[in-house]
mmCIF file of C-alpha atoms in Angstrom:
data_model
loop_
_atom_site.group_PDB
_atom_site.id
_atom_site.type_symbol
_atom_site.label_atom_id
_atom_site.label_comp_id
_atom_site.label_asym_id
_atom_site.label_seq_id
_atom_site.Cartn_x
_atom_site.Cartn_y
_atom_site.Cartn_z
ATOM 1 C CA MET L 252 0.653 28.991 -12.225
ATOM 2 C CA THR L 253 4.284 29.491 -11.268
ATOM 3 C CA THR L 254 7.046 27.064 -12.102
ATOM 4 C CA THR L 255 7.344 26.079 -8.447
ATOM 5 C CA SER L 256 3.659 25.279 -8.140
ATOM 6 C CA GLN L 257 3.780 23.358 -11.451
ATOM 7 C CA GLU L 258 6.720 21.349 -10.110
ATOM 8 C CA GLU L 259 4.839 20.693 -6.879
ATOM 9 C CA LEU L 260 1.771 19.581 -8.820
ATOM 10 C CA PHE L 261 3.849 17.234 -10.989
ATOM 11 C CA ARG L 262 5.584 15.837 -7.904
ATOM 12 C CA PHE L 263 2.221 15.327 -6.201
ATOM 13 C CA LEU L 264 0.789 13.522 -9.246
ATOM 14 C CA GLU L 265 3.914 11.402 -9.719
ATOM 15 C CA ASP L 266 3.962 10.375 -6.057
ATOM 16 C CA ARG L 267 0.230 9.677 -6.121
ATOM 17 C CA PHE L 268 0.638 7.470 -9.190
ATOM 18 C CA ALA L 269 3.707 5.721 -7.702
ATOM 19 C CA CYS L 270 1.787 5.032 -4.505
ATOM 20 C CA ALA L 271 -1.217 3.671 -6.407
ATOM 21 C CA GLN L 272 1.066 1.475 -8.511
ATOM 22 C CA ALA L 273 2.902 0.157 -5.429
ATOM 23 C CA CYS L 274 -0.470 -0.578 -3.805
ATOM 24 C CA THR L 275 -1.541 -2.569 -6.860
ATOM 25 C CA GLU L 276 1.690 -4.580 -6.880
ATOM 26 C CA CYS L 277 1.453 -5.219 -3.150
ATOM 27 C CA ALA L 278 -2.205 -6.269 -3.399
ATOM 28 C CA ARG L 279 -1.323 -8.749 -6.139
ATOM 29 C CA ALA L 280 1.632 -10.171 -4.189
ATOM 30 C CA CYS L 281 -0.375 -10.484 -0.964
ATOM 31 C CA ALA L 282 -3.349 -12.114 -2.667
ATOM 32 C CA THR L 283 -1.026 -14.601 -4.349
ATOM 33 C CA ARG L 284 0.760 -15.340 -1.051
ATOM 34 C CA ALA L 285 -2.559 -15.829 0.756
ATOM 35 C CA GLY L 286 -3.690 -18.208 -1.974
ATOM 36 C CA LEU L 287 -0.558 -20.323 -1.579
ATOM 37 C CA VAL L 288 -1.106 -20.935 2.127
ATOM 38 C CA ASP L 289 -3.050 -24.013 3.184
ATOM 39 C CA PRO L 290 -6.283 -22.743 4.799
ATOM 40 C CA ASP L 291 -6.227 -25.735 7.143
ATOM 41 C CA GLY L 292 -2.538 -25.291 7.943
ATOM 42 C CA ALA L 293 -0.805 -24.434 11.179
ATOM 43 C CA GLU L 294 -1.643 -21.320 13.178
ATOM 44 C CA ASN L 295 1.279 -19.351 11.726
ATOM 45 C CA GLN L 296 0.087 -20.205 8.202
ATOM 46 C CA GLU L 297 -3.378 -18.943 9.077
ATOM 47 C CA LEU L 298 -1.832 -15.661 10.250
ATOM 48 C CA VAL L 299 0.031 -15.331 6.930
ATOM 49 C CA ARG L 300 -3.171 -16.052 5.043
ATOM 50 C CA ARG L 301 -5.219 -13.530 7.034
ATOM 51 C CA LYS L 302 -2.542 -10.816 6.786
ATOM 52 C CA GLY L 303 -2.207 -11.460 3.061
ATOM 53 C CA ILE L 304 -5.932 -11.089 2.497
ATOM 54 C CA MET L 305 -6.193 -7.995 4.688
ATOM 55 C CA CYS L 306 -3.183 -6.325 3.082
ATOM 56 C CA ALA L 307 -4.484 -7.085 -0.409
ATOM 57 C CA GLU L 308 -7.871 -5.570 0.448
ATOM 58 C CA VAL L 309 -6.416 -2.441 2.066
ATOM 59 C CA CYS L 310 -3.963 -1.901 -0.801
ATOM 60 C CA ASP L 311 -6.709 -2.389 -3.365
ATOM 61 C CA ALA L 312 -8.960 0.116 -1.572
ATOM 62 C CA THR L 313 -6.092 2.601 -1.314
ATOM 63 C CA CYS L 314 -5.364 2.292 -5.009
ATOM 64 C CA ARG L 315 -9.023 3.020 -5.759
ATOM 65 C CA VAL L 316 -8.995 6.112 -3.515
ATOM 66 C CA LEU L 317 -5.821 7.381 -5.175
ATOM 67 C CA SER L 318 -7.187 6.712 -8.654
ATOM 68 C CA GLU L 319 -10.427 8.620 -8.134
ATOM 69 C CA GLN L 320 -9.952 12.186 -9.286
ATOM 70 C CA ASN L 321 -11.332 14.648 -6.714
ATOM 71 C CA GLN L 322 -13.694 12.091 -5.177
ATOM 72 C CA ALA L 323 -12.085 12.119 -1.728
ATOM 73 C CA ASP L 324 -10.887 15.040 0.345
ATOM 74 C CA GLU L 325 -7.316 15.311 1.576
ATOM 75 C CA ALA L 326 -8.131 14.093 5.089
ATOM 76 C CA THR L 327 -9.743 10.926 3.718
ATOM 77 C CA ILE L 328 -6.821 10.295 1.376
ATOM 78 C CA ARG L 329 -4.308 10.866 4.177
ATOM 79 C CA MET L 330 -6.150 8.479 6.498
ATOM 80 C CA GLN L 331 -6.428 5.751 3.828
ATOM 81 C CA VAL L 332 -2.773 6.018 2.800
ATOM 82 C CA GLU L 333 -1.579 6.006 6.417
ATOM 83 C CA TRP L 334 -3.715 2.917 7.112
ATOM 84 C CA CYS L 335 -2.246 1.222 4.057
ATOM 85 C CA ARG L 336 1.292 2.099 5.150
ATOM 86 C CA GLN L 337 0.713 0.616 8.598
ATOM 87 C CA VAL L 338 -0.937 -2.580 7.305
ATOM 88 C CA CYS L 339 1.899 -3.075 4.813
ATOM 89 C CA LEU L 340 4.555 -2.749 7.514
ATOM 90 C CA GLU L 341 2.712 -5.190 9.799
ATOM 91 C CA SER L 342 2.217 -7.633 6.934
ATOM 92 C CA ALA L 343 5.882 -7.454 5.939
ATOM 93 C CA GLN L 344 6.849 -8.467 9.478
ATOM 94 C CA VAL L 345 4.518 -11.466 9.324
ATOM 95 C CA PHE L 346 5.819 -12.481 5.892
ATOM 96 C CA ASP L 347 9.424 -12.211 7.120
ATOM 97 C CA GLY L 348 8.780 -15.212 9.337
ATOM 98 C CA HIS L 349 7.300 -17.321 6.533
ATOM 99 C CA PRO L 350 9.703 -19.181 4.213
ATOM 100 C CA GLY L 351 9.192 -18.266 0.577
ATOM 101 C CA ALA L 352 7.418 -14.993 1.327
ATOM 102 C CA GLU L 353 10.438 -12.728 0.968
ATOM 103 C CA ARG L 354 9.215 -11.106 -2.254
ATOM 104 C CA THR L 355 5.822 -10.457 -0.741
ATOM 105 C CA ALA L 356 7.449 -8.833 2.300
ATOM 106 C CA GLU L 357 9.509 -6.628 -0.019
ATOM 107 C CA ALA L 358 6.388 -5.638 -2.017
ATOM 108 C CA CYS L 359 4.791 -4.615 1.277
ATOM 109 C CA ARG L 360 7.816 -2.547 2.263
ATOM 110 C CA ALA L 361 7.949 -0.911 -1.167
ATOM 111 C CA CYS L 362 4.289 0.013 -0.826
ATOM 112 C CA ALA L 363 4.875 1.413 2.666
ATOM 113 C CA ARG L 364 7.760 3.540 1.306
ATOM 114 C CA ALA L 365 5.588 4.815 -1.558
ATOM 115 C CA CYS L 366 2.840 5.666 0.934
ATOM 116 C CA THR L 367 5.339 7.527 3.130
ATOM 117 C CA GLU L 368 6.636 9.496 0.147
ATOM 118 C CA PHE L 369 3.117 10.360 -0.972
ATOM 119 C CA LEU L 370 2.137 11.483 2.541
ATOM 120 C CA ALA L 371 5.143 13.835 2.505
ATOM 121 C CA THR L 372 3.672 15.604 -0.540
ATOM 122 C CA LEU L 373 0.471 16.262 1.408
ATOM 123 C CA ASN L 374 2.288 18.236 4.112
#
């Protein structure tokens, strides 16, 4: 293995780990945010709750895919990570409009950035 390919492998593994870690942090933040919203609240609160639950589930699933060694092919990983990136960006926009959800929106954006960086290593 050449130095360049070793560096690429290390970069790939680091980005994969960073993405999985960001997914875990985002899932935790979204689940917490969803739990803080009154289920019988106004329509905009219901949207925050639903987006929080969905984002937490997608991030959790993405973390599992990234953590499984050689269980998923590259196309499956790419699709899962891209889905996670999109859900995180959509969720961040919803959280932006909800007072007190700023940290959750930032966790979503951080996860989306980590997903984008990881996808770049797959190219």
